[in-house]
Structures are given as C-alpha cells and as structure tokens.
Short mmCIF file of C-alpha atoms and ligand atoms in Angstrom, two decimals:
data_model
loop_
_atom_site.label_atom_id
_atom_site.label_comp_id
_atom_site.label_asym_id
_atom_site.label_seq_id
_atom_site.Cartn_x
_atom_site.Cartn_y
_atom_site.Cartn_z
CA UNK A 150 -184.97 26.34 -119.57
CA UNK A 151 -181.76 25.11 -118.86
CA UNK A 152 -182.80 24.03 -115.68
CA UNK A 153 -185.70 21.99 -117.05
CA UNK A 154 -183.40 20.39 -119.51
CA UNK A 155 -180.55 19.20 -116.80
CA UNK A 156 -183.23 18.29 -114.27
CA UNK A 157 -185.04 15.62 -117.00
CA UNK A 158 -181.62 14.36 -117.00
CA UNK A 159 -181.58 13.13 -113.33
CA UNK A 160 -181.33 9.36 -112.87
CA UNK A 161 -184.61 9.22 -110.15
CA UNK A 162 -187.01 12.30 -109.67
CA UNK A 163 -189.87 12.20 -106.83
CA UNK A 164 -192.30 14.84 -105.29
CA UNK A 165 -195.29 15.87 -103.76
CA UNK A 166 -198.19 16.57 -106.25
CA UNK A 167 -201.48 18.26 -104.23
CA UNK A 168 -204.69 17.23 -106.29
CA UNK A 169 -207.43 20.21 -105.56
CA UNK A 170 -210.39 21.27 -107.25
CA UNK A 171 -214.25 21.93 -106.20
CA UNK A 172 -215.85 19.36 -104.47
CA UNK A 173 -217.33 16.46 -107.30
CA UNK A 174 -214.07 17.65 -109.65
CA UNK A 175 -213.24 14.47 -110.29
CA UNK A 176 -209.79 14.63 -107.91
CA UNK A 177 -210.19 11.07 -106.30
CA UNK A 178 -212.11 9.34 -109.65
CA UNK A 179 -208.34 10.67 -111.46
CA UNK A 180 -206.24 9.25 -108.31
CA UNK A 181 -207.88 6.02 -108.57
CA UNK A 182 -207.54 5.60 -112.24
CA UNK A 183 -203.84 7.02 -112.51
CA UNK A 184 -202.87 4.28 -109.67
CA UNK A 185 -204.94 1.45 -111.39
CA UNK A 186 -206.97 0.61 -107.63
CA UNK A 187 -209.98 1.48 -106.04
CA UNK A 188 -208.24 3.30 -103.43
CA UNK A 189 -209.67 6.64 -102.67
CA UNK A 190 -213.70 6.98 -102.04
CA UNK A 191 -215.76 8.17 -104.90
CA UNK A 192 -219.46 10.06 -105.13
CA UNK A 193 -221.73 11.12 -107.37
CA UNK A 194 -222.44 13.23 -104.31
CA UNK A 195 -220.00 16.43 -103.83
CA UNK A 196 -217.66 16.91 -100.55
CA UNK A 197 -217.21 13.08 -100.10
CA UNK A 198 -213.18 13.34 -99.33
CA UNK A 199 -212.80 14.39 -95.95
CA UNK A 200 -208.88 14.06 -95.57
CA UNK A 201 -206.09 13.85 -97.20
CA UNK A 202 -204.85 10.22 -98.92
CA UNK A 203 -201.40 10.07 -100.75
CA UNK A 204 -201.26 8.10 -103.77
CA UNK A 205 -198.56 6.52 -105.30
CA UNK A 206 -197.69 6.07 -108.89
CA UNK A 207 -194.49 5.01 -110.57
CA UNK A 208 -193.85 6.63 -114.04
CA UNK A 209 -190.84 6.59 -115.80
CA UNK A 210 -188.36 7.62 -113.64
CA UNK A 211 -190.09 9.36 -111.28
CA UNK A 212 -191.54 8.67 -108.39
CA UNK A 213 -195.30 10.94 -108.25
CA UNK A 214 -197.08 10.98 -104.15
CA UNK A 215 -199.93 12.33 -105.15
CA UNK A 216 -201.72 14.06 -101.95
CA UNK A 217 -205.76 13.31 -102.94
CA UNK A 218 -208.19 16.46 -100.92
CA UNK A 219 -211.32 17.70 -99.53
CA UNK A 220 -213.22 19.80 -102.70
CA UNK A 221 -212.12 23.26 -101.86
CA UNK A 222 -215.90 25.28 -100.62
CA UNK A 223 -216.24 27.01 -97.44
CA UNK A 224 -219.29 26.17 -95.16
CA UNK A 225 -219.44 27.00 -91.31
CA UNK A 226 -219.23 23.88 -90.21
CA UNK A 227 -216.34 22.82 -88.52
CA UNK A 228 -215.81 19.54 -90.06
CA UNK A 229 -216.03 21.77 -93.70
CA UNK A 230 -213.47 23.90 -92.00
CA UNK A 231 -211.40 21.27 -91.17
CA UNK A 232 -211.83 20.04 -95.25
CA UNK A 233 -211.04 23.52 -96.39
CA UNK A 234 -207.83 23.20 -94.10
CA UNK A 235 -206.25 20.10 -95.43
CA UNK A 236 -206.67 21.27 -98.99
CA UNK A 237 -205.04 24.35 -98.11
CA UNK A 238 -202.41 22.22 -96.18
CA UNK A 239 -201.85 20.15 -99.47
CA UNK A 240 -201.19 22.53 -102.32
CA UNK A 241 -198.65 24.77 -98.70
CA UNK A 242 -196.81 21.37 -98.61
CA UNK A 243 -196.07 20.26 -102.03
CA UNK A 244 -194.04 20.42 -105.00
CA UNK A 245 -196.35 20.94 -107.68
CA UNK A 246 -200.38 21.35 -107.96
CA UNK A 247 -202.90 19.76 -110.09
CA UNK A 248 -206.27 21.80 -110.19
CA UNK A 249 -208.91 20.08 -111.53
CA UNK A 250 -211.69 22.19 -113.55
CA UNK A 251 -214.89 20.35 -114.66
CA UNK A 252 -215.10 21.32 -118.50
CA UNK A 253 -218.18 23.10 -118.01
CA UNK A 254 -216.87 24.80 -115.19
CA UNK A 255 -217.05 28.64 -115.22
CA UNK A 256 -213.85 29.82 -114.25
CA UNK A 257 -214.73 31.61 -110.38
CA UNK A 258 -213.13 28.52 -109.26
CA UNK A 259 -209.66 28.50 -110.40
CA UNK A 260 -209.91 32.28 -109.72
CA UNK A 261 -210.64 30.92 -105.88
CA UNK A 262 -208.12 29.03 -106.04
CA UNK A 263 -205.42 31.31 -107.51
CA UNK A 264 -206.48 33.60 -104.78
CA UNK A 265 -206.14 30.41 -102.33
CA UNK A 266 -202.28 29.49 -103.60
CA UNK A 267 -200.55 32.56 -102.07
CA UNK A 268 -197.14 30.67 -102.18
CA UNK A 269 -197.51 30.38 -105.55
CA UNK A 270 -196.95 27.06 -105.79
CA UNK A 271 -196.38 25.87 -109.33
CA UNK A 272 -199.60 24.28 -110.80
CA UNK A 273 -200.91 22.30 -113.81
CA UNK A 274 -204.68 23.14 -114.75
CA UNK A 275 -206.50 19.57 -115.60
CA UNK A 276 -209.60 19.63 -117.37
CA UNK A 277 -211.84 17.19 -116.09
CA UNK A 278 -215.05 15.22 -117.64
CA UNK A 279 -214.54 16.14 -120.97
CA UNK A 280 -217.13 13.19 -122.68
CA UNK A 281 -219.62 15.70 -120.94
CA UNK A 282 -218.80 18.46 -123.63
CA UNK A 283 -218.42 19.16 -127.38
CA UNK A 284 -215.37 19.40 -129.23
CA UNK A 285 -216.46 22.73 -129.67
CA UNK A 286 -216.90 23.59 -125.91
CA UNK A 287 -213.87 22.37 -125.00
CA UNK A 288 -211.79 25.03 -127.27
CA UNK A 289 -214.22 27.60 -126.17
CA UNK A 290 -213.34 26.48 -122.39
CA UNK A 291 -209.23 26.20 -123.33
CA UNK A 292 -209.65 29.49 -125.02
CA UNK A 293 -211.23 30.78 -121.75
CA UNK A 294 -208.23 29.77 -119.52
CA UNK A 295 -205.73 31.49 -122.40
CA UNK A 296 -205.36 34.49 -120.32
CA UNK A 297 -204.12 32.89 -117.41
CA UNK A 298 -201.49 30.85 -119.40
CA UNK A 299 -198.20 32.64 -117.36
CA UNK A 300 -200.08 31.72 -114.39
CA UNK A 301 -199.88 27.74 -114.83
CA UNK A 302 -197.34 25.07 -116.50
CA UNK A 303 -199.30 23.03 -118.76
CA UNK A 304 -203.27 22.58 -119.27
CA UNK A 305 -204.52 19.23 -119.91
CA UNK A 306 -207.88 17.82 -120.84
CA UNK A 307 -208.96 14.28 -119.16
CA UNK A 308 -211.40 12.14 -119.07
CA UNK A 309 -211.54 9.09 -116.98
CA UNK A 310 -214.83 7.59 -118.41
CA UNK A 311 -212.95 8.21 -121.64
CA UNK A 312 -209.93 6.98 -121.00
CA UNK A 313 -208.38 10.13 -122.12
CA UNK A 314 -205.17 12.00 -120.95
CA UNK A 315 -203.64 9.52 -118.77
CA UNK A 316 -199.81 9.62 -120.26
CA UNK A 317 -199.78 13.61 -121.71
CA UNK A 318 -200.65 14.00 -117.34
CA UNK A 319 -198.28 12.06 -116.07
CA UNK A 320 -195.32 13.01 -118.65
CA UNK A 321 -196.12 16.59 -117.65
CA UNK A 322 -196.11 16.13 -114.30
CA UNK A 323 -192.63 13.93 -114.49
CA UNK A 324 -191.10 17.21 -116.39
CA UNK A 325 -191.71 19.31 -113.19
CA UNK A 326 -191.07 17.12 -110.46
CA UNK A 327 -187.33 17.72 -108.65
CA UNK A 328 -184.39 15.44 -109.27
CA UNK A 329 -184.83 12.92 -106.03
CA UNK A 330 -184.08 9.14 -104.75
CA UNK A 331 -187.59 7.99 -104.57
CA UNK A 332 -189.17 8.68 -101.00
CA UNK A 333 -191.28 5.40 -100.63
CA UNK A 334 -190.61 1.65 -101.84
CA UNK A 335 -191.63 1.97 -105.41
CA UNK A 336 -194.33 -1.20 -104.88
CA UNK A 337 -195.77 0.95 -102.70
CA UNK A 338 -199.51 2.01 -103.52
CA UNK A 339 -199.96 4.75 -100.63
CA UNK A 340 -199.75 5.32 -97.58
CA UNK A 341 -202.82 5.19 -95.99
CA UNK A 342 -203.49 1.72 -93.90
CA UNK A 343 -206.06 -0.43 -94.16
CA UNK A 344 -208.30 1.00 -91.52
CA UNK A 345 -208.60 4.59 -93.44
CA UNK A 346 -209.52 2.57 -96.08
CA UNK A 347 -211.68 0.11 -94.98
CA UNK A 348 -213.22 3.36 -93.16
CA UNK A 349 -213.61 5.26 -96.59
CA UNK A 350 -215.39 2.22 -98.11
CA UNK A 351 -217.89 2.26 -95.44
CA UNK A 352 -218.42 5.72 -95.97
CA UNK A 353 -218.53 5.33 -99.88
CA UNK A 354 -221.70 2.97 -99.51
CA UNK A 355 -223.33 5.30 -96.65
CA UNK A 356 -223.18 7.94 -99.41
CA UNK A 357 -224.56 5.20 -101.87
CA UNK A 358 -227.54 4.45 -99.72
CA UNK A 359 -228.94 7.43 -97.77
CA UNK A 360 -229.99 11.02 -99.17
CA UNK A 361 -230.23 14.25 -98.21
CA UNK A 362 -227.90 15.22 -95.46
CA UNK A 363 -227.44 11.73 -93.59
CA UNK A 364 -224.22 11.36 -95.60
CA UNK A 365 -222.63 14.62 -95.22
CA UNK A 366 -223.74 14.10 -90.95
CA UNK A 367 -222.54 10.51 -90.81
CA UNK A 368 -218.96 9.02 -89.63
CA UNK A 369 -217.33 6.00 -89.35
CA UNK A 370 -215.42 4.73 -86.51
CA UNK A 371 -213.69 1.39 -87.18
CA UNK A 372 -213.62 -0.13 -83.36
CA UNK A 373 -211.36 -3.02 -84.13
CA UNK A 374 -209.55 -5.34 -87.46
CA UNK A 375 -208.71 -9.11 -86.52
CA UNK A 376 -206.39 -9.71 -89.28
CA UNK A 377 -205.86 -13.36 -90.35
CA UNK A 378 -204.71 -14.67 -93.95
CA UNK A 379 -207.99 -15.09 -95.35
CA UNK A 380 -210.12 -13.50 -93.37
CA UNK A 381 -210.19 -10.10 -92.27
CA UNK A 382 -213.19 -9.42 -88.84
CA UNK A 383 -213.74 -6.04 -88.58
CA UNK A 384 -216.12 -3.99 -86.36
CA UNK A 385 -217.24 -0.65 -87.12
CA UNK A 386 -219.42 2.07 -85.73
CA UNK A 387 -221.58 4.52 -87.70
CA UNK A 388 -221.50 7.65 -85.84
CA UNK A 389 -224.89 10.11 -86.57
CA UNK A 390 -226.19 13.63 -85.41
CA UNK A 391 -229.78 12.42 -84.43
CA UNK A 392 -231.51 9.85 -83.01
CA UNK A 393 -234.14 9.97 -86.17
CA UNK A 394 -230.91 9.82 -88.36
CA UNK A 395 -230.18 6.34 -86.48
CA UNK A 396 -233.79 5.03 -87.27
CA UNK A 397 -232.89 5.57 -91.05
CA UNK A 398 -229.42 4.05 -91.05
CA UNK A 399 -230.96 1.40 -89.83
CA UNK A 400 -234.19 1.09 -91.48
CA UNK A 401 -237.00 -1.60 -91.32
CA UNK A 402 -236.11 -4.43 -90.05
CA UNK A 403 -232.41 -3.39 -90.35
CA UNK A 404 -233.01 -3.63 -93.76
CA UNK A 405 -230.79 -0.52 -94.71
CA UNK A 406 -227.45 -1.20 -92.38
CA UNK A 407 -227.46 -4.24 -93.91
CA UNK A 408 -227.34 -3.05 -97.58
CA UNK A 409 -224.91 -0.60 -96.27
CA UNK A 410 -223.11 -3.75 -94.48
CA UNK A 411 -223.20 -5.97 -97.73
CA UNK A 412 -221.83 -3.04 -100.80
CA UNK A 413 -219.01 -2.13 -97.73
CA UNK A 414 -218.23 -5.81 -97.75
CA UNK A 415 -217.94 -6.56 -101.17
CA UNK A 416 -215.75 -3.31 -101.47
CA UNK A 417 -213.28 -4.74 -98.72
CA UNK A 418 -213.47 -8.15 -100.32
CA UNK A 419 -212.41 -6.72 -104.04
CA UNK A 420 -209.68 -4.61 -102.05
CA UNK A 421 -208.17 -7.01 -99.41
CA UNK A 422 -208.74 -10.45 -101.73
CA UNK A 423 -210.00 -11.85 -98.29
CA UNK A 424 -213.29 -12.82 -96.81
CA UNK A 425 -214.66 -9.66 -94.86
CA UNK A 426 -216.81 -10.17 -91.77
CA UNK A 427 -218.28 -7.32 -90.87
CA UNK A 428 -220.51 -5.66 -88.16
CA UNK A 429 -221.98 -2.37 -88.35
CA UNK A 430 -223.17 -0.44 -85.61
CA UNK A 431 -225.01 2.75 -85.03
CA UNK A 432 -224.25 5.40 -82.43
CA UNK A 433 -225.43 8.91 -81.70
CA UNK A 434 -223.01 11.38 -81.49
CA UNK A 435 -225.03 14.93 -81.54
CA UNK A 436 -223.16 17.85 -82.41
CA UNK A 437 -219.96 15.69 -83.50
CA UNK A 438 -219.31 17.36 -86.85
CA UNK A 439 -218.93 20.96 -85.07
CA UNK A 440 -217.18 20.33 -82.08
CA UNK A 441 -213.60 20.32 -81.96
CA UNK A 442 -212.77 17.25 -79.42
CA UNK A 443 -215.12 14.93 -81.26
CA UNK A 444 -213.52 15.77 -84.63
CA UNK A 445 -210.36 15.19 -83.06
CA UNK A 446 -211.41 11.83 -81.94
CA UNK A 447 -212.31 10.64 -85.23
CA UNK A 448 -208.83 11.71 -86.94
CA UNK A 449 -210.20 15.13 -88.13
CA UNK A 450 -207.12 17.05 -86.35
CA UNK A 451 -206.36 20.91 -87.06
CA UNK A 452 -202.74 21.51 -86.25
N1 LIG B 539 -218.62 11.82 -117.00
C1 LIG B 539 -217.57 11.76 -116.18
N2 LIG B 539 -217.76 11.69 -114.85
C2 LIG B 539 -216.68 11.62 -114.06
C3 LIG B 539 -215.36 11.62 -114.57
N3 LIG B 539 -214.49 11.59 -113.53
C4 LIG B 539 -215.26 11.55 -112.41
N4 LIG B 539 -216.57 11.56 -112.71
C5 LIG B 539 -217.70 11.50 -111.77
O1 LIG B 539 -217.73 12.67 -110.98
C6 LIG B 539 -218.25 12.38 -109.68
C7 LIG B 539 -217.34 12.93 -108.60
O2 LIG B 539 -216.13 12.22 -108.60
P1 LIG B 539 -215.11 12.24 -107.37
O3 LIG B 539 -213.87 11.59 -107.86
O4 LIG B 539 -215.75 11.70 -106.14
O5 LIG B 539 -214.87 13.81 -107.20
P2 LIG B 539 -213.96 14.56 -106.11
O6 LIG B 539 -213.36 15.73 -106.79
O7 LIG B 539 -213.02 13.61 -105.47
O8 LIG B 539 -215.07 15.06 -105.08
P3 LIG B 539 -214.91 15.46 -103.51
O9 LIG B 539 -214.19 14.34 -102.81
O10 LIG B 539 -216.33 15.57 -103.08
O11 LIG B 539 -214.19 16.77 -103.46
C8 LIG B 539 -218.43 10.87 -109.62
O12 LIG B 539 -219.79 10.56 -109.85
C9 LIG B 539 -217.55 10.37 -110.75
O13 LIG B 539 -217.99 9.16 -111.30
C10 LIG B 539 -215.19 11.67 -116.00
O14 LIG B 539 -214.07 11.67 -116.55
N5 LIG B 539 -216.33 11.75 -116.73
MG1 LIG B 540 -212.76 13.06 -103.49
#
C-alpha cells in the first residue's frame, strides 16, 4: 500500500501495457478510441490483428505504450502460431495487462489466459461491449469474475459504442504503471510507420470486401511509398493461396480490387491528410501462410 501511495507521487510514470483477449474482443476498437485515431485495423471478422502495434496515450502524468495483439486461439497454422506467439510475447514483456472479456463472454477464456500468464504478470480484467447486455447481465457477469478478484487489480466495464469507461481505464491503469521519464516523445502516437499502417488499412478493406476464408489467406506486401507533401504513391501487392482466390480479389472486370483499391484509399487519405495514389496488385503465393521463410518475408518473424 505504501508503495502504491509513494509511487502516485512520482513526477512522470511510463510502461508497457499488453492488450489481450479472444480474437473480436474488442482490443484494437479500445486502442483506437483511447488514442483518439484510426490507427490499429478493425473487423467485424475475428483474428484480424496479426502483429503487434504499440499505442501511445498521454494521461496525466503518465506516459501508457499500449502493445495492441493477435486474439489469443490456437489453430495449426503457422501464421496462427505465429499470432498466438506475439500475444504471448506481449503480456512476457510488459508491465501490466489488460484482458479484455466480451460481457457475454463465458469465462473459459480468462481461465486460458490465466493459465497463459505464467509470470504472473499483473493484469486488469476489462469488460468489453457492454451496450450488448442488460444492467442485469452485467452484475450477473461481475458477480461471475468475484472469485477471481485476488487474481487481478481492478475490473472495469467499457463500452466504446457507448462511450463508456474511458477515464475509470486509464486512471487505473496510471495507478499501476512504475515511476519513469517517459520512453517516447509525448506527441508521439506509436510507433509503427506508415507502411504497417498503410499495410493494415489495405488489409482492413480486404476483410471488408471478401468472405469466407479469402481474408484470413490474404497478405499485403507494400512494394514501394513515394512520399511527397501532398501526395503520397504507393504500390502494393495482395499476396493469395490460390489462383481461384486471385480471380475473386479481382473480380469482373476488376470490379472488386478496385473497391478494395478505393475504401484502402480513402482510409490512407483520412490518415495521412494527403492525396493517396494507389495500385493494387495480385500475386500467388501458395502455401505462404504455413511456411516459415515466406512468413518471414512478410514481417511475420518468430524469434
Ligand atoms: N457493440 C459493440 N461492438 C464493439 C465494441 N467494441 C468493439 N466492437 C466491435 O467488435 C468487433 C471486433 O473489434 P476489434 O477491435 O477488431 O476486435 P479485436 O479484439 O482487435 O479482434 P482481433 O484483432 O481479431 O483479435 C468490431 O466489429 C467492433 O466494431 C463495443 O464497445 N460495442
Ligand atoms: Mg485487433
């Protein structure tokens, strides 16, 4: 207690905050809301973050990196492997732990990931979506957690369509983060550069146009940026399992890599406050999401 109390008295505190949950928790919707940009790609569809993405936020005093991850699930599949991986990496690496639990969410999640946290890294249980239950549901679902209270710090129901939860969150966090100069320049947003995000908003509107499992078998290589003040050129390649998966990225006419083109451009534009000019290609890559070299080569490294 004491230590709590003389820590909150430090002039500048900073730290490492992993953000985990299932996949379609609501972990990258909550990053881009707490930081106030579109920054980190978002889905209706689940296992859409495929690597870590620190984001910055300035509160108070304190300086919060928050380290945005893959949905924790195992699958066979390398790439899933190498998503399991960096959310394991995350919580190994940080300061402090946010786990995200839908609020209909049974609890065999947090029980995965209790299991998962074998340092025992300090953690704060979020609640997510809450507008998608009752008042009464809720205490049911706080009531549920209630035995596992001398397992986490604080638990906190959220909701971003809401608008809900934003400064109990980030007061909470503040309390457990250590006494620290700030680690970044406090304008900073994250650290990620533009190409990993111009790369995740091509992604984000492959996910918006295709179904099935085009999305979760589709990449993005960006070849090339020509950065100028107002205009940014960029080329980038769409990298697919099958030849048939080619013919539908394309579509008719090129009628679908052009709608994927046009919502990746107007994503950029919004972000970069430049004219985009952008051209998509398609390649076939077979076998890329399970072998290790061609992971590599698309920034998916296990080390
Ligand atoms: N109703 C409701 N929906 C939300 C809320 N927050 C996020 N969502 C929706 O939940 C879906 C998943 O959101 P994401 O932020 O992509 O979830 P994620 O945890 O990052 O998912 P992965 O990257 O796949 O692990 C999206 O359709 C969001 O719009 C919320 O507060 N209320
Ligand atoms: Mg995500």
């Amino acid at each position: 207690m004491s230590h709590d109390i003389s820590s909150n008295q430090c002039p500048t505190k900073a730290g490492f905050v992993a953000v985990v949950g299932r996949p379609n928790a609501g972990k990258s919707t909550l990053l881009n809301w707490l930081v106030g940009e579109k920054l980190a790609m978002v889905s209706k569809k689940a296992q859409a973050t495929r690597k870590r993405m620190n984001i910055i936020v300035m509160h108070d005093h304190a300086q919060i990196i928050f380290v945005d991850t893959p949905g924790i699930h195992e699958k066979e599949r390398l790439l899933n492997q190498f998503m399991l991986s960096e959310a394991v990496k995350a919580i190994g690496d940080c300061d402090l732990v946010l786990f995200l639990s839908p609020a209909k969410d049974k609890l065999t999640h947090y029980k995965k990931f209790l299991e998962l946290n074998t340092k025992k890294r300090p953690h704060i249980v979020v609640l997510t979506k809450i507008d998608e239950v009752s008042q009464e549901d809720l205490l049911t679902k706080i009531a549920e957690f209630q035995p596992y209270q001398d397992q986490f710090l604080a638990l906190i129901p959220l909701s971003v369509t809401k608008g809900v939860g934003k400064d109990q969150l980030l007061d909470e966090i503040v309390k457990h983060l250590p006494c620290s100069p700030w680690l970044y320049d406090p304008e900073l947003l994250t650290t990620t550069n533009i190409r990993e995000i111009y790369r995740e908003m091509i992604r984000e509107s492959i996910f918006e146009n295709l179904s099935d499992e085009i999305p979760y078998e589709t990449d993005v290589i960006i070849e090339k940026i020509d950065e100028q003040p107002h205009l940014d050129r960029v080329q980038a390649t769409i990298v697919a399992e099958k030849k048939s998966q080619k013919m539908i990225i394309v579509g008719r006419g090129g009628s679908t890599i052009k709608r994927i083109g046009r919502d990746a451009r107007l994503k950029m534009e919004q972000f970069s406050g430049k004219k985009i000019y952008l051209e998509l290609f398609v390649s076939v890559k077979s076998g890329w999401s399970k072998n290790k070299k061609m992971l590599s080569e698309l920034g998916y490294n296990f080390l």
